[in-house]
């Protein structure tokens, strides 16, 4: 990519269910099974629902997944194939969240929403633990992460804090940077205003479904991570995300739009001088582009060549 010499990508498009969401849900569903829960429910932008459905299938637990009707088709299909009950709402993840709250009372669902149970974030700590190990215990200077509900960034920071306490890594920890979309940037706005909490972002819109979160439940924790780590937060446009996804592709990585957003964010931060090109930089690709065939087939000018029938 020629932007920075020391730039690495961590690619969670390669893990089970094709996104980093598997990390948290593997842990949450395992604990739910251990504790004897029978019905798990969550609002989701799509990917977390698919991960819940997969692990719930294996655990023999019922999964109820509520997502926006325009969530990625692959995620809806995954949920269905894994045997979850899938409900679609005409709205955003925040509207889906209200339905889950109602279902808790009416149907006895257990709510596994982002940051509303304690174990997903513990599973997400594996992101930080792996980074530390893969960087040979000399963690990157800066990590760029596409932020929606925030479990990833909170989990990574928790892992680094614990590793520091154990003496496995140095005092110097990565600056954590939240990347959001211009069409939904509540954390960016709050960070730039020096606020402790974000405001609800009206009319949220972006092709990066996972970061279309108008108000994160744990926004105060995300912001705390940004302030305490000396990090920051920037917003990028959908056009920049699509351009960045082509640059990832040139390195053999079919990134999800959320992951591609980190590269668009890096360009901005280098231009502004908030990241130095010689720093050790990590871009977190949170999922596979394969989950977003509709977005990519609509937005890229792609074609295949049809050959005449082969002669026998
Ligand atoms: C692909 C992808 N990237 C990033 C995010 C945002 O994750 P977090 O809740 O950790 O901020 C999501 C959430 O749905 C997602 O699906």
mmCIF file of C-alpha atoms and ligand atoms in Angstrom, residues 20-21 45 47 124 145-152 210-211 256 258 286 292, ligand 1:
data_model
loop_
_atom_site.group_PDB
_atom_site.id
_atom_site.type_symbol
_atom_site.label_atom_id
_atom_site.label_comp_id
_atom_site.label_asym_id
_atom_site.label_seq_id
_atom_site.Cartn_x
_atom_site.Cartn_y
_atom_site.Cartn_z
ATOM 1 C CA UNK A 20 -14.322 -11.324 14.610
ATOM 2 C CA UNK A 21 -17.804 -11.661 16.118
ATOM 3 C CA UNK A 45 -26.219 -5.540 12.319
ATOM 4 C CA UNK A 47 -22.461 -10.603 11.731
ATOM 5 C CA UNK A 124 -12.864 -10.360 22.381
ATOM 6 C CA UNK A 145 -10.354 -0.423 14.548
ATOM 7 C CA UNK A 146 -13.828 0.003 12.942
ATOM 8 C CA UNK A 147 -16.076 0.802 15.868
ATOM 9 C CA UNK A 148 -19.790 0.166 16.271
ATOM 10 C CA UNK A 149 -20.911 -1.197 19.650
ATOM 11 C CA UNK A 150 -17.317 -1.291 20.848
ATOM 12 C CA UNK A 151 -16.752 -4.786 22.239
ATOM 13 C CA UNK A 152 -13.665 -5.214 20.071
ATOM 14 C CA UNK A 210 -21.399 -3.305 11.378
ATOM 15 C CA UNK A 211 -20.525 0.272 12.274
ATOM 16 C CA UNK A 256 -15.347 -6.229 4.720
ATOM 17 C CA UNK A 258 -15.759 -2.004 8.059
ATOM 18 C CA UNK A 286 -12.906 -7.395 11.257
ATOM 19 C CA UNK A 292 -20.939 -8.312 1.571
HETATM 20 C C1 LIG B 1 -17.592 -6.555 10.373
HETATM 21 C C2 LIG B 1 -17.773 -5.718 11.586
HETATM 22 N N1 LIG B 1 -16.805 -4.853 11.926
HETATM 23 C C3 LIG B 1 -16.923 -4.061 13.033
HETATM 24 C C4 LIG B 1 -18.057 -4.098 13.824
HETATM 25 C C5 LIG B 1 -18.128 -3.219 15.052
HETATM 26 O O1 LIG B 1 -17.825 -3.989 16.152
HETATM 27 P P1 LIG B 1 -17.794 -3.527 17.659
HETATM 28 O O2 LIG B 1 -19.124 -3.824 18.211
HETATM 29 O O3 LIG B 1 -16.716 -4.307 18.311
HETATM 30 O O4 LIG B 1 -17.494 -2.058 17.657
HETATM 31 C C6 LIG B 1 -19.091 -5.003 13.505
HETATM 32 C C7 LIG B 1 -20.306 -5.102 14.329
HETATM 33 O O5 LIG B 1 -21.339 -5.574 13.922
HETATM 34 C C8 LIG B 1 -18.946 -5.817 12.358
HETATM 35 O O6 LIG B 1 -19.895 -6.714 12.022
#
